[in-house]
Amino acid sequence: MHTSHEARHTPQALAAPEWWRTAVIYQIYPRSFADASGDGVGDLRGITGRLDALDELGVDALWLSPFMVSPQKDAGYDVADYCDVDPLFGTLADFDELLAAAHARGIRIIVDLVPNHSSDQHPWFQAALTAAPGSPGRARYIFREGRGPEGDQPPTNWESIFGGPAWTRVTEADGSPGQWYLHLFDTSQPDFNWDSEDVREEFRRILRFWLDRGVDGFRVDVAHGMVKDPTFPDWTPDPQAASMGGDATPAPYWEQVGVHDIYRDWNRLLAQYDGDRALCGEAWVSTIEKTALWVRPDEMHQTFNFHYLETPWDASALRRTIDDSLTAFSSVGAPSTWVLSNHDVVRHATRLGLTAESPQGAGIGPDSPGLPDRSQALQRARAATALMLALPGSAYLYQGEELGLPEVLEIPDDARQDPTWFRTSGERYGRDGCRVPIPWEAHAPAHGFSATGRSWIPQPQGWGEYARDGQRHDADSTLSMYRRLLALRRTHRLGEGSVEWLDVKDLLGAEAAEVLALRNQGVVVLANLGADPVALPAAATVLAASTHLPSAQHGVERSSVGGAAALLPSDAVVWLVSPESPEFS
Ligand code: GLC
């Protein structure tokens, strides 16, 4: 059978496959994972108590969103003390216990590092507020004089990512209206000045603090934003572009070349430790080619592939993103990563069914246009996951996606917490809908999230239907599909493999423009993004499928076929092998 070889990709550096090149990394959003204290907010002991479930799921590593000391104005992404645990989440001893318990199960842990900004409650910012303009105390943040004769206009026209101006004016120690400080996010999140050697040295100390405790790496928040254009020009974003980057001409606060020196410095620091400690950048950058610059050999080890997350559910668009990603990342010797959901985006079990635009970070609510049919969207999400987990490199999962959780739309206004909601006076819903505490047991208080039944955002009606206990022993559940795919990904070493596109017509005996076919390590993956079912090759054995595969002859539903022709429905993905030959003929 003919296969097209022009699009074959082989990741480099197979000789020394560090763990992060192929790892499946599961994101824990601590406040919504498991609450051991019963106060309605998840905590570190809660995570330790639920590690067996993650072991059973079959992930390689956990990324913990921030649990450091914070006033929680942006759910912990506003850090007041980088080297201690917020009492809301527990203690450093709880962290050590969690790390040891994860390591005992062979699961690594990376923690979130937030270097673009601190909380306004950070002692350095408090000191900056009382320090004189131009003094070293102010130089750790970005203070500027205002414009206009009275200095009452912000220094630039920049908008905060959460809405509203990105500058706030302070009152000086003598009571007079004073300078302005930059906050790309909430007013409570002043941006650090990365020209300051104090800041650079402090972050080296913070990195060492966590590395010495034994963490396996860091997810680096807003890694594309730490350095600003020193001329501070005015700038107006392209309304079509994603709010966190994606403009053809990058904002003067995104993608500045100076960030790369910082990562090189950190790369050298991590290299002093054993165990392949890793840096993964959260970099919303305009193109995949530019994103690859973040992971040159002496910089970060991984970066989130948000281009994949943002690719529509369309066969040729997906194929192009996969090709471009593998080419760009392998050209610098880095693995590609793949991601579909996280705590900042509409969950993919809802997003992939939306029929209206939904800008990243804006969220959706009950009044949003183009809301999907829930079960259709889940079918598509399961297919998207089955395609993603077949790809070589490293994949990120977000807690709850293995349960098929949808975005929660019905959150009472007074329960919302995302600063986006407040800074836009409710015009943008924000990200609370993907952050609702996850269900463990259908019939327990708070569905097992918290023994007291408390939950910092109310869980919606019907949340128990997604509970883990109900899915564990159901072979057709989303959870069972994730477990099966993760186990097969491991056995077939798909993370280390390569993508070879197959000729769909040769494989299926008919044209099918909306079908993708690829082979990785002898596993053939077919993704049907078209509206009509397609017949699978008769000789193939099904390893896994994202949905029931009806039989071609009798229309009988079955989840696996051995030797008999079956149909691959619309919005479905199947993993196949053939005992005879990779081409099934
Ligand atoms: C990152 C985080 C997001 C946070 C923002 C500001 O994008 O993922 O949750 O609000 O940074 O720290």
Coordinates of C-alpha atoms and ligand atoms in Angstrom, one line a residue:
M1 CA 0.0 0.0 0.0
H2 CA 1.2 3.5 -0.7
T3 CA 1.9 5.8 2.1
S4 CA 3.0 9.4 1.9
H5 CA 6.5 9.9 3.3
E6 CA 6.9 13.5 2.7
A7 CA 5.5 14.3 6.1
R8 CA 7.5 12.0 8.3
H9 CA 8.9 13.5 11.5
T10 CA 11.4 12.0 13.8
P11 CA 12.0 13.8 17.1
Q12 CA 15.7 14.3 17.8
A13 CA 17.7 13.3 20.8
L14 CA 16.3 9.8 21.1
A15 CA 19.6 8.8 22.5
A16 CA 18.9 10.5 25.8
P17 CA 15.1 10.6 26.3
E18 CA 14.7 12.7 29.4
W19 CA 11.4 12.1 31.1
W20 CA 9.8 15.3 30.0
R21 CA 10.2 14.5 26.3
T22 CA 7.4 12.0 26.4
A23 CA 5.6 12.6 29.7
V24 CA 1.8 12.9 30.1
I25 CA 1.5 15.7 32.6
Y26 CA -1.7 16.1 34.6
Q27 CA -2.5 19.6 35.8
I28 CA -3.9 19.9 39.3
Y29 CA -5.7 23.1 40.1
P30 CA -5.3 22.7 43.9
R31 CA -8.3 24.7 45.0
S32 CA -10.6 22.5 43.0
F33 CA -9.1 19.0 43.2
A34 CA -9.7 17.6 46.7
D35 CA -10.4 19.3 50.0
A36 CA -9.1 17.4 53.1
S37 CA -9.7 20.2 55.6
G38 CA -13.4 20.6 54.7
D39 CA -13.3 24.4 54.2
G40 CA -14.5 24.1 50.7
V41 CA -11.1 24.8 49.1
G42 CA -9.0 22.0 47.9
D43 CA -5.6 21.5 49.6
L44 CA -2.3 19.6 49.4
R45 CA -3.4 16.9 51.8
G46 CA -6.4 16.4 49.6
I47 CA -4.2 15.8 46.7
T48 CA -2.0 13.3 48.6
G49 CA -5.2 11.4 49.6
R50 CA -6.2 11.1 46.0
L51 CA -2.9 10.1 44.4
D52 CA -4.0 6.5 43.9
A53 CA -6.6 7.7 41.4
L54 CA -3.9 9.5 39.3
D55 CA -1.6 6.4 39.5
E56 CA -4.5 4.3 38.2
L57 CA -5.1 6.9 35.4
G58 CA -1.6 6.4 34.3
V59 CA 0.0 9.9 34.2
D60 CA 3.7 10.5 34.5
A61 CA 3.8 13.8 36.2
L62 CA 1.6 16.4 37.9
W63 CA 1.8 20.2 37.5
L64 CA 0.4 22.0 40.5
S65 CA -1.1 25.4 39.9
P66 CA 0.1 27.9 42.6
F67 CA -0.3 27.0 46.3
M68 CA 2.1 29.5 47.6
V69 CA 1.2 32.3 50.1
S70 CA -1.3 34.6 48.3
P71 CA -4.2 36.8 49.0
Q72 CA -6.0 34.8 46.2
K73 CA -7.0 37.8 44.2
D74 CA -6.2 35.7 41.0
A75 CA -6.6 32.2 42.6
G76 CA -3.0 32.1 43.7
Y77 CA -1.4 33.6 40.6
D78 CA -0.8 36.6 42.9
V79 CA 2.1 35.4 45.1
A80 CA 3.0 37.2 48.3
D81 CA 5.6 34.7 49.5
Y82 CA 7.2 32.4 46.9
C83 CA 8.8 30.0 49.4
D84 CA 5.9 29.0 51.6
V85 CA 2.6 27.3 51.3
D86 CA -0.6 29.4 51.8
P87 CA -2.4 28.2 54.9
L88 CA -5.5 27.7 52.7
F89 CA -3.6 24.8 51.0
G90 CA -1.6 23.5 54.0
T91 CA 2.1 23.7 55.0
L92 CA 5.5 23.0 53.6
A93 CA 5.4 19.7 55.5
D94 CA 2.2 18.8 53.6
F95 CA 4.0 19.6 50.4
D96 CA 7.0 17.4 51.3
E97 CA 4.6 14.6 52.1
L98 CA 2.8 15.0 48.8
L99 CA 6.1 15.1 46.8
A100 CA 7.3 11.9 48.6
A101 CA 4.0 10.1 48.1
A102 CA 4.0 11.0 44.4
H103 CA 7.6 10.0 43.9
A104 CA 6.9 6.7 45.7
R105 CA 4.4 6.0 42.9
G106 CA 6.9 7.1 40.2
I107 CA 4.9 10.3 39.6
R108 CA 6.9 13.5 39.2
I109 CA 5.8 16.9 40.3
I110 CA 6.3 20.3 38.7
V111 CA 5.2 23.5 40.5
D112 CA 4.0 26.8 39.1
L113 CA 6.4 29.7 39.1
V114 CA 4.9 33.2 38.7
P115 CA 7.8 35.5 37.7
N116 CA 6.0 38.2 35.7
H117 CA 4.3 39.8 38.7
S118 CA 3.8 39.3 42.4
S119 CA 0.9 40.1 44.6
D120 CA 0.6 43.7 45.8
Q121 CA 0.9 42.2 49.3
H122 CA 4.5 41.0 48.5
P123 CA 6.8 42.7 51.0
W124 CA 8.8 44.2 48.1
F125 CA 5.7 45.9 46.6
Q126 CA 4.7 47.2 50.0
A127 CA 8.2 48.6 50.4
A128 CA 8.0 50.1 46.9
L129 CA 4.8 51.9 47.7
T130 CA 6.5 53.7 50.6
A131 CA 9.8 54.2 48.8
A132 CA 10.5 57.5 46.9
P133 CA 10.1 57.7 43.1
G134 CA 13.3 56.7 41.5
S135 CA 14.6 54.9 44.5
P136 CA 16.0 51.3 44.5
G137 CA 12.9 50.3 46.5
R138 CA 10.7 51.1 43.5
A139 CA 13.1 49.7 40.9
R140 CA 12.0 46.1 41.5
Y141 CA 8.6 46.9 39.8
I142 CA 7.7 49.1 36.9
F143 CA 6.8 52.6 38.1
R144 CA 6.6 55.5 35.6
E145 CA 5.4 59.1 35.7
G146 CA 2.0 59.7 34.2
R147 CA 1.3 61.7 31.1
G148 CA -0.3 65.1 30.8
P149 CA 0.5 68.3 32.7
E150 CA -0.8 66.8 35.9
G151 CA 0.6 63.3 35.3
D152 CA -2.9 62.0 35.6
Q153 CA -2.9 60.0 32.4
P154 CA -1.4 56.5 32.4
P155 CA 2.1 56.2 30.9
T156 CA 0.9 54.1 28.0
N157 CA -2.5 53.1 26.6
W158 CA -1.9 49.4 27.5
E159 CA -4.9 47.4 28.6
S160 CA -4.9 44.8 31.3
I161 CA -5.5 41.2 30.1
F162 CA -8.4 41.1 32.6
G163 CA -9.9 44.3 31.2
G164 CA -9.4 48.0 32.1
P165 CA -6.1 50.0 32.1
A166 CA -2.8 48.2 32.8
W167 CA -1.6 51.1 35.0
T168 CA -2.7 52.2 38.4
R169 CA -1.6 55.5 40.1
V170 CA -0.3 55.4 43.6
T171 CA -0.4 58.0 46.3
E172 CA 3.0 59.1 47.4
A173 CA 4.1 59.0 51.1
D174 CA 3.4 62.8 51.4
G175 CA -0.2 62.2 50.3
S176 CA 0.2 63.6 46.7
P177 CA -1.0 61.8 43.6
G178 CA 2.1 60.0 42.4
Q179 CA 3.6 57.6 39.9
W180 CA 1.8 54.8 38.1
Y181 CA 2.7 51.1 38.3
L182 CA 2.3 48.5 35.6
H183 CA 0.1 45.5 36.0
L184 CA -0.6 43.5 32.9
F185 CA -3.2 41.5 34.9
D186 CA -5.2 42.7 38.0
T187 CA -4.3 45.8 40.0
S188 CA -3.2 43.4 42.7
Q189 CA -0.6 41.9 40.4
P190 CA 2.2 44.5 39.9
D191 CA 4.7 43.5 37.2
F192 CA 8.3 42.9 38.3
N193 CA 11.1 44.9 36.6
W194 CA 13.3 42.2 35.1
D195 CA 16.1 44.7 34.5
S196 CA 16.6 44.6 38.3
E197 CA 19.4 42.3 39.4
D198 CA 17.5 42.0 42.8
V199 CA 14.6 40.4 40.9
R200 CA 16.9 38.1 39.0
E201 CA 18.7 37.0 42.1
E202 CA 15.5 36.5 44.1
F203 CA 14.1 34.2 41.4
R204 CA 17.3 32.1 41.4
R205 CA 16.8 31.7 45.2
I206 CA 13.2 30.7 44.7
L207 CA 14.1 28.1 42.0
R208 CA 16.8 26.7 44.3
F209 CA 14.3 26.6 47.2
W210 CA 11.9 24.3 45.3
L211 CA 14.7 22.3 43.5
D212 CA 16.3 21.6 46.9
R213 CA 12.9 20.3 48.2
G214 CA 13.0 17.8 45.2
V215 CA 10.5 19.2 42.7
D216 CA 11.0 17.9 39.1
G217 CA 10.5 21.2 37.4
F218 CA 8.5 24.4 36.9
R219 CA 5.7 25.6 34.8
V220 CA 6.6 29.2 34.2
D221 CA 3.6 31.6 34.2
V222 CA 3.4 34.3 31.5
A223 CA 6.8 33.3 30.3
H224 CA 6.4 35.5 27.2
G225 CA 5.7 38.7 29.2
M226 CA 8.5 39.2 31.7
V227 CA 10.5 41.7 29.6
K228 CA 8.9 44.9 28.2
D229 CA 9.9 47.1 25.3
P230 CA 12.1 49.7 27.1
T231 CA 10.6 52.5 25.0
F232 CA 7.1 51.7 26.4
P233 CA 5.3 52.6 23.2
D234 CA 1.5 52.9 23.0
W235 CA -0.1 49.8 21.4
T236 CA -3.5 48.7 20.4
P237 CA -4.2 45.0 20.1
D238 CA -5.8 43.4 17.1
P239 CA -9.3 42.6 18.2
Q240 CA -9.3 39.3 16.3
A241 CA -6.1 38.0 18.0
A242 CA -6.1 36.0 21.2
S243 CA -5.9 38.1 24.3
M244 CA -2.7 36.6 25.6
G245 CA -0.7 37.0 22.3
G246 CA -1.3 35.9 18.8
D247 CA -1.1 39.3 17.2
A248 CA 0.9 39.4 14.0
T249 CA 2.9 42.3 15.6
P250 CA 3.5 41.3 19.1
A251 CA 2.6 43.7 21.9
P252 CA 5.5 45.7 23.5
Y253 CA 5.1 43.4 26.5
W254 CA 5.0 40.0 24.8
E255 CA 7.7 38.0 23.1
Q256 CA 10.5 40.5 23.8
V257 CA 13.9 38.9 23.0
G258 CA 15.3 39.8 26.5
V259 CA 13.3 36.9 28.1
H260 CA 15.6 34.4 26.5
D261 CA 18.6 35.4 28.6
I262 CA 16.5 34.8 31.7
Y263 CA 15.7 31.2 30.6
R264 CA 19.3 30.5 29.7
D265 CA 20.2 31.6 33.2
W266 CA 17.6 29.3 34.7
N267 CA 18.5 26.4 32.4
R268 CA 22.1 26.6 33.7
L269 CA 20.8 26.7 37.3
L270 CA 18.6 23.6 36.8
A271 CA 21.4 21.8 35.1
Q272 CA 23.3 21.9 38.4
Y273 CA 20.7 19.4 39.8
D274 CA 20.3 15.8 38.9
G275 CA 17.2 14.1 37.6
D276 CA 16.5 16.2 34.4
R277 CA 14.6 19.0 36.1
A278 CA 12.5 20.8 33.6
L279 CA 11.1 24.2 32.7
C280 CA 7.9 24.4 30.8
G281 CA 6.9 27.9 29.6
E282 CA 3.4 29.3 29.4
A283 CA 4.1 31.3 26.3
W284 CA 1.2 32.6 24.2
V285 CA 3.3 33.5 21.1
S286 CA 2.1 34.4 17.7
T287 CA 3.4 31.5 15.6
I288 CA 4.6 28.0 16.3
E289 CA 8.0 28.8 14.8
K290 CA 8.4 31.6 17.3
T291 CA 7.2 29.4 20.1
A292 CA 10.0 27.0 19.3
L293 CA 12.5 29.7 20.2
W294 CA 11.4 29.2 23.8
V295 CA 12.8 25.7 23.8
R296 CA 16.2 26.0 22.1
P297 CA 18.6 23.6 23.7
D298 CA 19.9 26.1 26.3
E299 CA 16.5 27.6 27.3
M300 CA 13.2 26.1 28.5
H301 CA 12.7 22.3 28.0
Q302 CA 9.1 22.5 27.0
T303 CA 6.5 25.1 26.1
F304 CA 2.8 24.7 25.9
N305 CA 1.6 24.3 22.3
F306 CA -1.4 26.7 22.5
H307 CA -1.5 26.7 18.7
Y308 CA -2.7 23.1 19.0
L309 CA -5.3 24.1 21.6
E310 CA -6.5 26.8 19.4
T311 CA -6.8 24.8 16.2
P312 CA -10.4 24.3 15.1
W313 CA -11.8 20.8 14.8
D314 CA -11.0 20.6 11.1
A315 CA -9.0 17.9 9.5
S316 CA -6.7 19.9 7.3
A317 CA -6.2 22.6 10.0
L318 CA -5.2 19.9 12.5
R319 CA -2.9 18.2 10.2
R320 CA -1.2 21.5 9.4
T321 CA -0.8 22.3 13.1
I322 CA 0.6 18.8 13.9
D323 CA 3.1 19.1 11.0
D324 CA 4.1 22.6 11.8
S325 CA 4.6 21.8 15.5
L326 CA 6.7 18.7 14.9
T327 CA 8.8 20.5 12.3
A328 CA 9.3 23.6 14.4
F329 CA 10.0 21.9 17.7
S330 CA 12.2 19.1 16.3
S331 CA 14.3 21.8 14.5
V332 CA 15.5 22.9 17.9
G333 CA 15.7 19.4 19.3
A334 CA 12.7 19.8 21.6
P335 CA 9.6 17.7 21.9
S336 CA 6.3 19.1 20.9
T337 CA 3.7 19.3 23.6
W338 CA 0.0 19.0 23.1
V339 CA -2.8 20.4 25.2
L340 CA -6.5 20.8 24.9
S341 CA -7.7 22.2 28.2
N342 CA -6.3 24.1 31.2
H343 CA -7.6 26.5 34.0
D344 CA -7.7 29.5 31.6
V345 CA -9.7 28.2 28.7
V346 CA -13.2 26.8 28.2
R347 CA -13.0 23.1 28.8
H348 CA -12.7 21.2 25.5
A349 CA -15.7 19.0 26.2
T350 CA -17.7 22.2 25.6
R351 CA -15.3 24.4 23.5
L352 CA -15.1 22.0 20.6
G353 CA -18.8 22.1 20.1
L354 CA -19.2 25.9 20.2
T355 CA -20.6 27.4 17.1
A356 CA -19.7 31.0 17.9
E357 CA -16.3 32.6 18.5
S358 CA -15.1 32.5 22.1
P359 CA -12.0 34.6 22.8
Q360 CA -9.5 32.9 25.1
G361 CA -10.0 34.0 28.7
A362 CA -13.4 35.6 28.1
G363 CA -15.3 32.4 29.2
I364 CA -18.8 31.6 28.4
G365 CA -22.1 31.7 30.3
P366 CA -25.7 30.7 29.9
D367 CA -26.3 33.7 27.6
S368 CA -23.4 33.0 25.3
P369 CA -24.1 32.4 21.6
G370 CA -23.6 29.1 19.9
L371 CA -23.7 26.9 23.0
P372 CA -23.3 23.2 22.0
D373 CA -25.3 20.1 22.5
R374 CA -23.5 18.5 25.5
S375 CA -23.3 14.9 24.4
Q376 CA -22.2 15.8 20.8
A377 CA -19.5 18.1 22.2
L378 CA -18.3 15.3 24.5
Q379 CA -18.1 12.9 21.6
R380 CA -15.9 15.4 19.8
A381 CA -13.8 16.0 22.9
R382 CA -13.2 12.3 23.4
A383 CA -12.1 12.1 19.7
A384 CA -9.8 15.1 20.1
T385 CA -8.2 13.5 23.1
A386 CA -7.7 10.2 21.4
L387 CA -6.0 12.0 18.5
M388 CA -3.8 14.1 20.9
L389 CA -2.7 11.1 22.9
A390 CA -1.5 9.3 19.8
L391 CA 1.0 12.1 19.0
P392 CA 4.7 11.9 19.8
G393 CA 6.1 14.2 22.5
S394 CA 4.5 15.3 25.7
A395 CA 0.8 15.9 26.5
Y396 CA -0.9 17.9 29.1
L397 CA -4.2 17.0 30.7
Y398 CA -6.3 19.2 32.9
Q399 CA -8.0 17.8 36.0
G400 CA -11.5 16.6 35.2
E401 CA -11.1 16.2 31.5
E402 CA -10.7 12.5 32.1
L403 CA -14.2 12.6 33.5
G404 CA -15.5 14.4 30.4
L405 CA -16.4 17.5 32.5
P406 CA -18.0 20.3 30.5
E407 CA -17.6 24.0 31.2
V408 CA -20.0 25.0 33.9
L409 CA -22.2 27.8 32.7
E410 CA -24.6 28.3 35.5
I411 CA -22.5 30.0 38.2
P412 CA -24.3 32.5 40.4
D413 CA -22.9 36.0 40.0
D414 CA -22.0 36.2 43.7
A415 CA -20.0 33.0 43.5
R416 CA -17.8 34.2 40.6
Q417 CA -14.2 34.9 41.5
D418 CA -12.2 35.5 38.4
P419 CA -10.9 39.1 38.3
T420 CA -11.9 39.2 34.6
W421 CA -15.6 39.1 35.6
F422 CA -15.2 42.1 38.0
R423 CA -12.8 44.1 35.8
T424 CA -15.3 44.0 32.9
S425 CA -18.4 44.4 35.0
G426 CA -19.7 41.0 34.0
E427 CA -19.2 41.6 30.3
R428 CA -16.7 38.7 30.2
Y429 CA -17.6 35.7 32.3
G430 CA -14.0 34.7 32.8
R431 CA -12.6 31.4 33.8
D432 CA -14.6 30.1 36.8
G433 CA -16.5 27.7 34.6
C434 CA -13.5 25.4 34.1
R435 CA -12.5 25.7 37.7
V436 CA -15.4 24.1 39.5
P437 CA -14.4 21.4 42.1
I438 CA -14.3 18.0 40.5
P439 CA -16.7 15.1 41.4
W440 CA -15.2 12.0 42.9
E441 CA -18.1 10.0 44.3
A442 CA -21.6 10.5 42.9
H443 CA -23.4 10.2 46.2
A444 CA -21.0 11.8 48.7
P445 CA -21.2 15.4 50.0
A446 CA -19.8 17.8 47.4
H447 CA -19.5 14.6 45.3
G448 CA -16.5 13.6 47.3
F449 CA -14.6 16.9 46.8
S450 CA -15.0 17.8 50.5
A451 CA -16.4 15.8 53.3
T452 CA -18.3 18.8 54.7
G453 CA -20.1 19.3 51.4
R454 CA -18.5 22.8 51.0
S455 CA -17.3 23.9 47.6
W456 CA -15.8 27.4 46.9
I457 CA -17.8 27.5 43.6
P458 CA -21.0 25.6 43.8
Q459 CA -21.0 22.4 41.8
P460 CA -23.9 22.4 39.3
Q461 CA -26.9 20.1 39.2
G462 CA -26.0 16.8 37.6
W463 CA -22.3 17.0 38.5
G464 CA -22.5 13.6 40.1
E465 CA -23.2 12.0 36.7
Y466 CA -19.5 12.7 35.9
A467 CA -18.2 11.3 39.2
R468 CA -15.1 9.1 39.0
D469 CA -16.7 6.2 41.0
G470 CA -19.4 5.8 38.5
Q471 CA -17.0 5.8 35.6
R472 CA -14.3 3.5 37.0
H473 CA -15.9 0.2 36.2
D474 CA -17.8 1.3 33.1
A475 CA -15.7 0.3 30.1
D476 CA -17.4 2.9 27.9
S477 CA -16.8 5.8 30.2
T478 CA -14.6 8.7 29.4
L479 CA -12.4 7.8 32.3
S480 CA -11.9 4.2 31.0
M481 CA -11.1 5.7 27.6
Y482 CA -8.4 7.9 29.1
R483 CA -6.9 5.0 31.1
R484 CA -6.9 2.7 28.0
L485 CA -5.3 5.4 25.8
L486 CA -2.6 6.2 28.4
A487 CA -1.8 2.6 28.9
L488 CA -1.5 2.0 25.2
R489 CA 0.5 5.1 24.7
R490 CA 3.0 3.8 27.2
T491 CA 3.1 0.2 25.9
H492 CA 3.6 1.3 22.3
R493 CA 6.0 4.1 23.3
L494 CA 4.0 6.6 21.3
G495 CA 5.7 9.5 23.1
E496 CA 9.0 8.5 21.5
G497 CA 7.6 7.9 18.1
S498 CA 7.0 9.8 15.0
V499 CA 4.0 10.8 12.7
E500 CA 3.7 9.3 9.3
W501 CA 0.6 10.4 7.4
L502 CA -1.1 7.6 5.6
D503 CA -3.1 7.8 2.4
V504 CA -6.7 7.7 3.4
K505 CA -8.0 6.4 0.0
D506 CA -5.5 3.5 0.0
L507 CA -6.4 2.7 3.6
L508 CA -10.2 2.9 3.4
G509 CA -10.7 2.3 -0.3
A510 CA -12.6 5.6 -0.7
E511 CA -11.9 9.3 -0.6
A512 CA -12.6 10.9 2.7
A513 CA -11.3 14.4 2.9
E514 CA -12.3 14.9 6.5
V515 CA -10.5 11.8 7.7
L516 CA -6.9 11.9 9.1
A517 CA -4.8 8.8 9.1
L518 CA -1.4 8.5 10.7
R519 CA 0.9 5.9 11.9
N520 CA 3.0 6.2 15.0
Q521 CA 5.1 3.2 16.2
G522 CA 3.0 0.7 14.3
V523 CA -0.3 2.1 15.7
V524 CA -2.6 3.4 13.0
V525 CA -4.8 6.2 14.0
L526 CA -7.9 7.3 12.1
A527 CA -9.8 10.4 13.0
N528 CA -13.1 11.1 11.3
L529 CA -13.9 14.8 11.4
G530 CA -16.5 14.5 8.6
A531 CA -20.2 14.3 8.9
D532 CA -20.6 10.7 7.7
P533 CA -19.3 7.4 9.1
V534 CA -16.5 5.7 7.2
A535 CA -15.9 1.9 6.9
L536 CA -12.7 0.7 8.7
P537 CA -10.3 -1.7 7.0
A538 CA -11.6 -5.2 7.7
A539 CA -8.3 -6.8 8.7
A540 CA -7.5 -4.2 11.4
T541 CA -7.7 -4.9 15.1
V542 CA -9.1 -2.1 17.2
L543 CA -6.9 -1.2 20.1
A544 CA -9.0 1.7 21.3
A545 CA -11.8 3.9 20.1
S546 CA -13.2 7.2 21.3
T547 CA -16.7 5.9 20.9
H548 CA -18.8 2.8 20.0
L549 CA -18.0 1.4 16.6
P550 CA -21.1 0.2 14.9
S551 CA -20.7 -2.9 12.7
A552 CA -20.8 -2.2 8.9
Q553 CA -22.9 -5.2 8.2
H554 CA -25.5 -5.2 10.9
G555 CA -25.4 -1.7 12.3
V556 CA -24.9 -3.4 15.7
E557 CA -23.1 -1.2 18.2
R558 CA -19.9 -2.6 19.6
S559 CA -16.9 -1.0 21.2
S560 CA -14.3 -3.2 19.6
V561 CA -14.0 -5.3 16.5
G562 CA -11.8 -8.2 15.7
G563 CA -11.6 -9.0 12.0
A564 CA -15.0 -7.7 11.2
A565 CA -15.6 -4.5 9.3
A566 CA -16.8 -1.7 11.4
L567 CA -17.8 1.9 10.9
L568 CA -16.0 4.9 12.3
P569 CA -18.7 7.4 13.1
S570 CA -18.5 11.1 12.7
D571 CA -16.3 12.9 15.4
A572 CA -14.6 9.7 16.4
V573 CA -11.0 8.4 16.5
V574 CA -9.8 4.8 16.5
W575 CA -6.4 3.3 17.2
L576 CA -5.7 0.1 15.1
V577 CA -3.0 -2.5 14.6
S578 CA -2.7 -5.2 12.1
P579 CA -1.1 -8.5 13.0
E580 CA -0.1 -9.0 9.3
S581 CA 1.2 -5.7 8.1
P582 CA 1.0 -2.1 9.1
E583 CA -1.1 -1.4 6.0
F584 CA -3.7 -4.1 6.8
S585 CA -3.4 -5.7 3.3
Ligands
GLC1 C1 -1.4 32.8 33.6 C2 -2.2 31.9 34.4 C3 -3.5 32.6 34.7 C4 -3.3 33.8 35.4 C5 -2.3 34.7 34.7 C6 -1.8 35.8 35.6 O1 -1.9 33.1 32.3 O2 -2.4 30.7 33.7 O3 -4.4 31.8 35.4 O4 -4.5 34.5 35.7 O5 -1.2 34.0 34.3 O6 -0.9 35.3 36.5

